[in-house]
Amino acid sequence: MANLSIPSIRERLFNTSKHEQTTQRNSNSTNPFAASSFKGNVLTADVFESSSKKAEQPSFTGKLKASALVGSISGIGEKFHNMIESAKAFGNRMKKWLNRLNEVEISFTPAKEKAVSIFNSAIEKLSTPVSDLIPQGVSAKSVSKMDDMIAVRQLATDKIAMWEAAEI
Amino acid sequence: MVDKKIVKDVTNVIEGLGLNPNPETISILEDVGTNSKIDAIREMTARALVKKNMHDALKVVITNKGKGINDMSTVVAMSTINELLSLEDKSEAMKILEDTVEMHSDEEVRDNARSVKALMALS
């Protein structure tokens, strides 16, 4: 189990040579990294990059990030300005709407009068008998239940005569 | 142009006479409706008589020249035939048609009855 305490990690990072373990290699070693790596030595910790080096020289990607940050900061101002502008526009629109609402309220007066007149006429109609409100007509149901055949014949004759007279 | 109210009233009277079970309504429909000069009235009357599905009512629209299936108006004749074809129980209508084909004096009436009988047999 590796020791992960901060002092031990720092020790590994900054004193890389100390952690190299010398191993005896045979001439017929099959290690493919033997020639190019650490002369056959095995590293006991990841020491390819030190944190101190990083701090001294910002990497290329770091520069990109920094420029993006600056760009975003300058963009924030513009966005903030836009927000303010849209808020101002919204406020102005609200103001216009409020003015219009006042106008509409004035124009409601005739509609109110109309509603009152409809209400009054409805009350008038309610006071009249229902038979006067429903138009008088002949229903198939009433004819189908009629027993007086003389009356039925007369009714049929009259109604058909009215139609025939209207056709002329 | 005929007032809609008049048309509605006549339609209701004829429909009511068709629904009324009193046998006398058949003669009322025959006298007042099938003799009308208005095609629409004759058509409605013929259909009301067929819907009754009674011997005397069916006889009016099958055996009389110028009425029902023998009407001069194609619309009235076709409408009556259509109503006959729509009958659930066609037995009475078939019996009258057979009698008409065999015994009626008028050749045109016999021919019409034969055609309608053939149609009803197929339906």
PDB file of N, CA and C in Angstrom, chain B residues 8-77:
ATOM      1  N   LYS B   8     -91.177  22.181 -42.376  1.00  0.00           N
ATOM      2  CA  LYS B   8     -90.989  21.429 -41.124  1.00  0.00           C
ATOM      3  C   LYS B   8     -92.321  20.845 -40.646  1.00  0.00           C
ATOM      4  N   ASP B   9     -93.376  21.655 -40.721  1.00  0.00           N
ATOM      5  CA  ASP B   9     -94.700  21.207 -40.272  1.00  0.00           C
ATOM      6  C   ASP B   9     -95.207  20.036 -41.115  1.00  0.00           C
ATOM      7  N   VAL B  10     -95.073  20.159 -42.438  1.00  0.00           N
ATOM      8  CA  VAL B  10     -95.540  19.083 -43.328  1.00  0.00           C
ATOM      9  C   VAL B  10     -94.743  17.802 -43.068  1.00  0.00           C
ATOM     10  N   THR B  11     -93.439  17.961 -42.906  1.00  0.00           N
ATOM     11  CA  THR B  11     -92.572  16.795 -42.621  1.00  0.00           C
ATOM     12  C   THR B  11     -93.018  16.108 -41.333  1.00  0.00           C
ATOM     13  N   ASN B  12     -93.287  16.912 -40.309  1.00  0.00           N
ATOM     14  CA  ASN B  12     -93.709  16.351 -39.019  1.00  0.00           C
ATOM     15  C   ASN B  12     -95.077  15.677 -39.102  1.00  0.00           C
ATOM     16  N   VAL B  13     -95.992  16.277 -39.862  1.00  0.00           N
ATOM     17  CA  VAL B  13     -97.340  15.695 -40.003  1.00  0.00           C
ATOM     18  C   VAL B  13     -97.244  14.335 -40.713  1.00  0.00           C
ATOM     19  N   ILE B  14     -96.516  14.293 -41.805  1.00  0.00           N
ATOM     20  CA  ILE B  14     -96.393  13.030 -42.561  1.00  0.00           C
ATOM     21  C   ILE B  14     -95.675  11.968 -41.726  1.00  0.00           C
ATOM     22  N   GLU B  15     -94.612  12.402 -41.037  1.00  0.00           N
ATOM     23  CA  GLU B  15     -93.865  11.462 -40.179  1.00  0.00           C
ATOM     24  C   GLU B  15     -94.753  10.937 -39.051  1.00  0.00           C
ATOM     25  N   GLY B  16     -95.529  11.850 -38.475  1.00  0.00           N
ATOM     26  CA  GLY B  16     -96.452  11.475 -37.392  1.00  0.00           C
ATOM     27  C   GLY B  16     -97.525  10.520 -37.866  1.00  0.00           C
ATOM     28  N   LEU B  17     -98.044  10.764 -39.079  1.00  0.00           N
ATOM     29  CA  LEU B  17     -99.061   9.856 -39.659  1.00  0.00           C
ATOM     30  C   LEU B  17     -98.448   8.470 -39.910  1.00  0.00           C
ATOM     31  N   GLY B  18     -97.202   8.450 -40.303  1.00  0.00           N
ATOM     32  CA  GLY B  18     -96.517   7.161 -40.516  1.00  0.00           C
ATOM     33  C   GLY B  18     -96.343   6.390 -39.221  1.00  0.00           C
ATOM     34  N   LEU B  19     -96.127   7.120 -38.122  1.00  0.00           N
ATOM     35  CA  LEU B  19     -95.919   6.454 -36.815  1.00  0.00           C
ATOM     36  C   LEU B  19     -97.238   6.099 -36.126  1.00  0.00           C
ATOM     37  N   ASN B  20     -98.294   6.818 -36.490  1.00  0.00           N
ATOM     38  CA  ASN B  20     -99.597   6.576 -35.851  1.00  0.00           C
ATOM     39  C   ASN B  20    -100.143   5.197 -36.249  1.00  0.00           C
ATOM     40  N   PRO B  21    -100.461   4.344 -35.275  1.00  0.00           N
ATOM     41  CA  PRO B  21    -100.900   2.974 -35.611  1.00  0.00           C
ATOM     42  C   PRO B  21    -102.330   2.870 -36.146  1.00  0.00           C
ATOM     43  N   ASN B  22    -103.093   3.950 -36.069  1.00  0.00           N
ATOM     44  CA  ASN B  22    -104.482   3.931 -36.565  1.00  0.00           C
ATOM     45  C   ASN B  22    -104.496   3.619 -38.075  1.00  0.00           C
ATOM     46  N   PRO B  23    -105.246   2.580 -38.508  1.00  0.00           N
ATOM     47  CA  PRO B  23    -105.263   2.205 -39.931  1.00  0.00           C
ATOM     48  C   PRO B  23    -105.785   3.307 -40.845  1.00  0.00           C
ATOM     49  N   GLU B  24    -106.566   4.193 -40.259  1.00  0.00           N
ATOM     50  CA  GLU B  24    -107.133   5.275 -41.072  1.00  0.00           C
ATOM     51  C   GLU B  24    -106.063   6.246 -41.592  1.00  0.00           C
ATOM     52  N   THR B  25    -104.950   6.272 -40.923  1.00  0.00           N
ATOM     53  CA  THR B  25    -103.853   7.174 -41.351  1.00  0.00           C
ATOM     54  C   THR B  25    -103.358   6.801 -42.759  1.00  0.00           C
ATOM     55  N   ILE B  26    -103.543   5.521 -43.133  1.00  0.00           N
ATOM     56  CA  ILE B  26    -103.106   5.074 -44.468  1.00  0.00           C
ATOM     57  C   ILE B  26    -103.917   5.795 -45.546  1.00  0.00           C
ATOM     58  N   SER B  27    -105.216   5.850 -45.333  1.00  0.00           N
ATOM     59  CA  SER B  27    -106.066   6.526 -46.323  1.00  0.00           C
ATOM     60  C   SER B  27    -105.785   8.036 -46.344  1.00  0.00           C
ATOM     61  N   ILE B  28    -105.459   8.599 -45.163  1.00  0.00           N
ATOM     62  CA  ILE B  28    -105.129  10.046 -45.109  1.00  0.00           C
ATOM     63  C   ILE B  28    -103.855  10.314 -45.925  1.00  0.00           C
ATOM     64  N   LEU B  29    -102.869   9.465 -45.712  1.00  0.00           N
ATOM     65  CA  LEU B  29    -101.608   9.635 -46.443  1.00  0.00           C
ATOM     66  C   LEU B  29    -101.824   9.457 -47.945  1.00  0.00           C
ATOM     67  N   GLU B  30    -102.656   8.469 -48.295  1.00  0.00           N
ATOM     68  CA  GLU B  30    -102.912   8.214 -49.715  1.00  0.00           C
ATOM     69  C   GLU B  30    -103.660   9.387 -50.364  1.00  0.00           C
ATOM     70  N   ASP B  31    -104.693   9.840 -49.680  1.00  0.00           N
ATOM     71  CA  ASP B  31    -105.517  10.909 -50.251  1.00  0.00           C
ATOM     72  C   ASP B  31    -104.778  12.245 -50.315  1.00  0.00           C
ATOM     73  N   VAL B  32    -104.138  12.597 -49.230  1.00  0.00           N
ATOM     74  CA  VAL B  32    -103.528  13.934 -49.131  1.00  0.00           C
ATOM     75  C   VAL B  32    -102.093  13.969 -49.647  1.00  0.00           C
ATOM     76  N   GLY B  33    -101.328  12.922 -49.314  1.00  0.00           N
ATOM     77  CA  GLY B  33     -99.890  12.935 -49.632  1.00  0.00           C
ATOM     78  C   GLY B  33     -99.519  12.443 -51.012  1.00  0.00           C
ATOM     79  N   THR B  34    -100.022  11.248 -51.375  1.00  0.00           N
ATOM     80  CA  THR B  34     -99.568  10.657 -52.651  1.00  0.00           C
ATOM     81  C   THR B  34    -100.155  11.370 -53.869  1.00  0.00           C
ATOM     82  N   ASN B  35    -101.178  12.173 -53.644  1.00  0.00           N
ATOM     83  CA  ASN B  35    -101.770  12.919 -54.767  1.00  0.00           C
ATOM     84  C   ASN B  35    -101.246  14.354 -54.855  1.00  0.00           C
ATOM     85  N   SER B  36    -100.300  14.707 -54.030  1.00  0.00           N
ATOM     86  CA  SER B  36     -99.775  16.080 -54.045  1.00  0.00           C
ATOM     87  C   SER B  36     -98.973  16.324 -55.327  1.00  0.00           C
ATOM     88  N   LYS B  37     -98.986  17.592 -55.723  1.00  0.00           N
ATOM     89  CA  LYS B  37     -98.215  17.934 -56.928  1.00  0.00           C
ATOM     90  C   LYS B  37     -96.739  18.206 -56.600  1.00  0.00           C
ATOM     91  N   ILE B  38     -96.438  18.259 -55.309  1.00  0.00           N
ATOM     92  CA  ILE B  38     -95.044  18.487 -54.893  1.00  0.00           C
ATOM     93  C   ILE B  38     -94.328  17.137 -54.781  1.00  0.00           C
ATOM     94  N   ASP B  39     -93.245  16.982 -55.514  1.00  0.00           N
ATOM     95  CA  ASP B  39     -92.488  15.721 -55.497  1.00  0.00           C
ATOM     96  C   ASP B  39     -92.013  15.348 -54.092  1.00  0.00           C
ATOM     97  N   ALA B  40     -91.518  16.355 -53.362  1.00  0.00           N
ATOM     98  CA  ALA B  40     -90.973  16.100 -52.015  1.00  0.00           C
ATOM     99  C   ALA B  40     -92.053  15.543 -51.085  1.00  0.00           C
ATOM    100  N   ILE B  41     -93.277  16.040 -51.230  1.00  0.00           N
ATOM    101  CA  ILE B  41     -94.384  15.572 -50.375  1.00  0.00           C
ATOM    102  C   ILE B  41     -94.739  14.125 -50.751  1.00  0.00           C
ATOM    103  N   ARG B  42     -94.792  13.844 -52.059  1.00  0.00           N
ATOM    104  CA  ARG B  42     -95.102  12.472 -52.505  1.00  0.00           C
ATOM    105  C   ARG B  42     -94.010  11.498 -52.026  1.00  0.00           C
ATOM    106  N   GLU B  43     -92.788  11.965 -52.082  1.00  0.00           N
ATOM    107  CA  GLU B  43     -91.663  11.116 -51.649  1.00  0.00           C
ATOM    108  C   GLU B  43     -91.757  10.800 -50.160  1.00  0.00           C
ATOM    109  N   MET B  44     -91.998  11.830 -49.366  1.00  0.00           N
ATOM    110  CA  MET B  44     -92.111  11.634 -47.910  1.00  0.00           C
ATOM    111  C   MET B  44     -93.281  10.709 -47.570  1.00  0.00           C
ATOM    112  N   THR B  45     -94.398  10.911 -48.282  1.00  0.00           N
ATOM    113  CA  THR B  45     -95.605  10.104 -48.025  1.00  0.00           C
ATOM    114  C   THR B  45     -95.352   8.630 -48.359  1.00  0.00           C
ATOM    115  N   ALA B  46     -94.727   8.382 -49.524  1.00  0.00           N
ATOM    116  CA  ALA B  46     -94.452   7.002 -49.940  1.00  0.00           C
ATOM    117  C   ALA B  46     -93.543   6.302 -48.927  1.00  0.00           C
ATOM    118  N   ARG B  47     -92.560   7.026 -48.455  1.00  0.00           N
ATOM    119  CA  ARG B  47     -91.635   6.433 -47.470  1.00  0.00           C
ATOM    120  C   ARG B  47     -92.352   6.143 -46.152  1.00  0.00           C
ATOM    121  N   ALA B  48     -93.232   7.057 -45.747  1.00  0.00           N
ATOM    122  CA  ALA B  48     -93.991   6.846 -44.504  1.00  0.00           C
ATOM    123  C   ALA B  48     -94.897   5.623 -44.628  1.00  0.00           C
ATOM    124  N   LEU B  49     -95.483   5.441 -45.790  1.00  0.00           N
ATOM    125  CA  LEU B  49     -96.362   4.273 -46.015  1.00  0.00           C
ATOM    126  C   LEU B  49     -95.546   2.971 -45.985  1.00  0.00           C
ATOM    127  N   VAL B  50     -94.375   2.972 -46.597  1.00  0.00           N
ATOM    128  CA  VAL B  50     -93.532   1.763 -46.603  1.00  0.00           C
ATOM    129  C   VAL B  50     -93.092   1.412 -45.183  1.00  0.00           C
ATOM    130  N   LYS B  51     -92.725   2.452 -44.425  1.00  0.00           N
ATOM    131  CA  LYS B  51     -92.253   2.216 -43.043  1.00  0.00           C
ATOM    132  C   LYS B  51     -93.325   1.554 -42.174  1.00  0.00           C
ATOM    133  N   LYS B  52     -94.572   1.826 -42.502  1.00  0.00           N
ATOM    134  CA  LYS B  52     -95.659   1.189 -41.741  1.00  0.00           C
ATOM    135  C   LYS B  52     -95.600  -0.331 -41.888  1.00  0.00           C
ATOM    136  N   ASN B  53     -95.164  -0.789 -43.051  1.00  0.00           N
ATOM    137  CA  ASN B  53     -95.022  -2.227 -43.351  1.00  0.00           C
ATOM    138  C   ASN B  53     -96.332  -2.992 -43.089  1.00  0.00           C
ATOM    139  N   MET B  54     -97.411  -2.371 -43.515  1.00  0.00           N
ATOM    140  CA  MET B  54     -98.749  -2.996 -43.386  1.00  0.00           C
ATOM    141  C   MET B  54     -99.275  -3.262 -44.793  1.00  0.00           C
ATOM    142  N   HIS B  55    -100.102  -4.279 -44.899  1.00  0.00           N
ATOM    143  CA  HIS B  55    -100.594  -4.696 -46.218  1.00  0.00           C
ATOM    144  C   HIS B  55    -101.193  -3.542 -47.018  1.00  0.00           C
ATOM    145  N   ASP B  56    -102.141  -2.821 -46.425  1.00  0.00           N
ATOM    146  CA  ASP B  56    -102.828  -1.749 -47.155  1.00  0.00           C
ATOM    147  C   ASP B  56    -101.869  -0.606 -47.534  1.00  0.00           C
ATOM    148  N   ALA B  57    -100.958  -0.316 -46.642  1.00  0.00           N
ATOM    149  CA  ALA B  57     -99.997   0.771 -46.900  1.00  0.00           C
ATOM    150  C   ALA B  57     -99.040   0.396 -48.041  1.00  0.00           C
ATOM    151  N   LEU B  58     -98.552  -0.840 -48.015  1.00  0.00           N
ATOM    152  CA  LEU B  58     -97.620  -1.302 -49.059  1.00  0.00           C
ATOM    153  C   LEU B  58     -98.334  -1.404 -50.412  1.00  0.00           C
ATOM    154  N   LYS B  59     -99.591  -1.790 -50.359  1.00  0.00           N
ATOM    155  CA  LYS B  59    -100.374  -1.922 -51.589  1.00  0.00           C
ATOM    156  C   LYS B  59    -100.484  -0.572 -52.321  1.00  0.00           C
ATOM    157  N   VAL B  60    -100.601   0.497 -51.539  1.00  0.00           N
ATOM    158  CA  VAL B  60    -100.721   1.845 -52.130  1.00  0.00           C
ATOM    159  C   VAL B  60     -99.487   2.167 -52.972  1.00  0.00           C
ATOM    160  N   VAL B  61     -98.308   1.874 -52.463  1.00  0.00           N
ATOM    161  CA  VAL B  61     -97.066   2.282 -53.150  1.00  0.00           C
ATOM    162  C   VAL B  61     -96.589   1.258 -54.191  1.00  0.00           C
ATOM    163  N   ILE B  62     -97.195   0.059 -54.198  1.00  0.00           N
ATOM    164  CA  ILE B  62     -96.739  -0.965 -55.151  1.00  0.00           C
ATOM    165  C   ILE B  62     -97.706  -1.122 -56.340  1.00  0.00           C
ATOM    166  N   THR B  63     -98.992  -1.102 -56.054  1.00  0.00           N
ATOM    167  CA  THR B  63     -99.968  -1.465 -57.104  1.00  0.00           C
ATOM    168  C   THR B  63    -100.615  -0.271 -57.819  1.00  0.00           C
ATOM    169  N   ASN B  64    -100.460   0.932 -57.283  1.00  0.00           N
ATOM    170  CA  ASN B  64    -101.111   2.093 -57.902  1.00  0.00           C
ATOM    171  C   ASN B  64    -100.212   2.767 -58.947  1.00  0.00           C
ATOM    172  N   LYS B  65    -100.800   2.979 -60.097  1.00  0.00           N
ATOM    173  CA  LYS B  65    -100.051   3.648 -61.161  1.00  0.00           C
ATOM    174  C   LYS B  65     -99.871   5.130 -60.801  1.00  0.00           C
ATOM    175  N   GLY B  66     -98.647   5.627 -60.927  1.00  0.00           N
ATOM    176  CA  GLY B  66     -98.358   7.040 -60.607  1.00  0.00           C
ATOM    177  C   GLY B  66     -98.059   7.278 -59.143  1.00  0.00           C
ATOM    178  N   LYS B  67     -98.008   6.205 -58.337  1.00  0.00           N
ATOM    179  CA  LYS B  67     -97.692   6.363 -56.910  1.00  0.00           C
ATOM    180  C   LYS B  67     -96.566   5.402 -56.525  1.00  0.00           C
ATOM    181  N   GLY B  68     -95.809   5.802 -55.527  1.00  0.00           N
ATOM    182  CA  GLY B  68     -94.751   4.922 -55.000  1.00  0.00           C
ATOM    183  C   GLY B  68     -93.741   4.510 -56.052  1.00  0.00           C
ATOM    184  N   ILE B  69     -93.588   3.188 -56.243  1.00  0.00           N
ATOM    185  CA  ILE B  69     -92.582   2.690 -57.197  1.00  0.00           C
ATOM    186  C   ILE B  69     -92.973   2.997 -58.646  1.00  0.00           C
ATOM    187  N   ASN B  70     -94.247   3.356 -58.868  1.00  0.00           N
ATOM    188  CA  ASN B  70     -94.724   3.670 -60.226  1.00  0.00           C
ATOM    189  C   ASN B  70     -94.859   5.175 -60.452  1.00  0.00           C
ATOM    190  N   ASP B  71     -94.288   5.955 -59.575  1.00  0.00           N
ATOM    191  CA  ASP B  71     -94.404   7.427 -59.685  1.00  0.00           C
ATOM    192  C   ASP B  71     -93.662   7.926 -60.931  1.00  0.00           C
ATOM    193  N   MET B  72     -94.175   8.990 -61.498  1.00  0.00           N
ATOM    194  CA  MET B  72     -93.545   9.583 -62.689  1.00  0.00           C
ATOM    195  C   MET B  72     -92.164  10.151 -62.356  1.00  0.00           C
ATOM    196  N   SER B  73     -92.058  10.667 -61.136  1.00  0.00           N
ATOM    197  CA  SER B  73     -90.764  11.209 -60.703  1.00  0.00           C
ATOM    198  C   SER B  73     -89.822  10.064 -60.339  1.00  0.00           C
ATOM    199  N   THR B  74     -88.656  10.072 -60.974  1.00  0.00           N
ATOM    200  CA  THR B  74     -87.654   9.025 -60.698  1.00  0.00           C
ATOM    201  C   THR B  74     -87.202   9.084 -59.244  1.00  0.00           C
ATOM    202  N   VAL B  75     -87.098  10.299 -58.736  1.00  0.00           N
ATOM    203  CA  VAL B  75     -86.644  10.470 -57.341  1.00  0.00           C
ATOM    204  C   VAL B  75     -87.615   9.793 -56.382  1.00  0.00           C
ATOM    205  N   VAL B  76     -88.908  10.024 -56.609  1.00  0.00           N
ATOM    206  CA  VAL B  76     -89.925   9.431 -55.735  1.00  0.00           C
ATOM    207  C   VAL B  76     -89.902   7.904 -55.853  1.00  0.00           C
ATOM    208  N   ALA B  77     -89.864   7.395 -57.113  1.00  0.00           N
ATOM    209  CA  ALA B  77     -89.862   5.942 -57.338  1.00  0.00           C
ATOM    210  C   ALA B  77     -88.638   5.286 -56.703  1.00  0.00           C
TER     211      ALA B  77
END
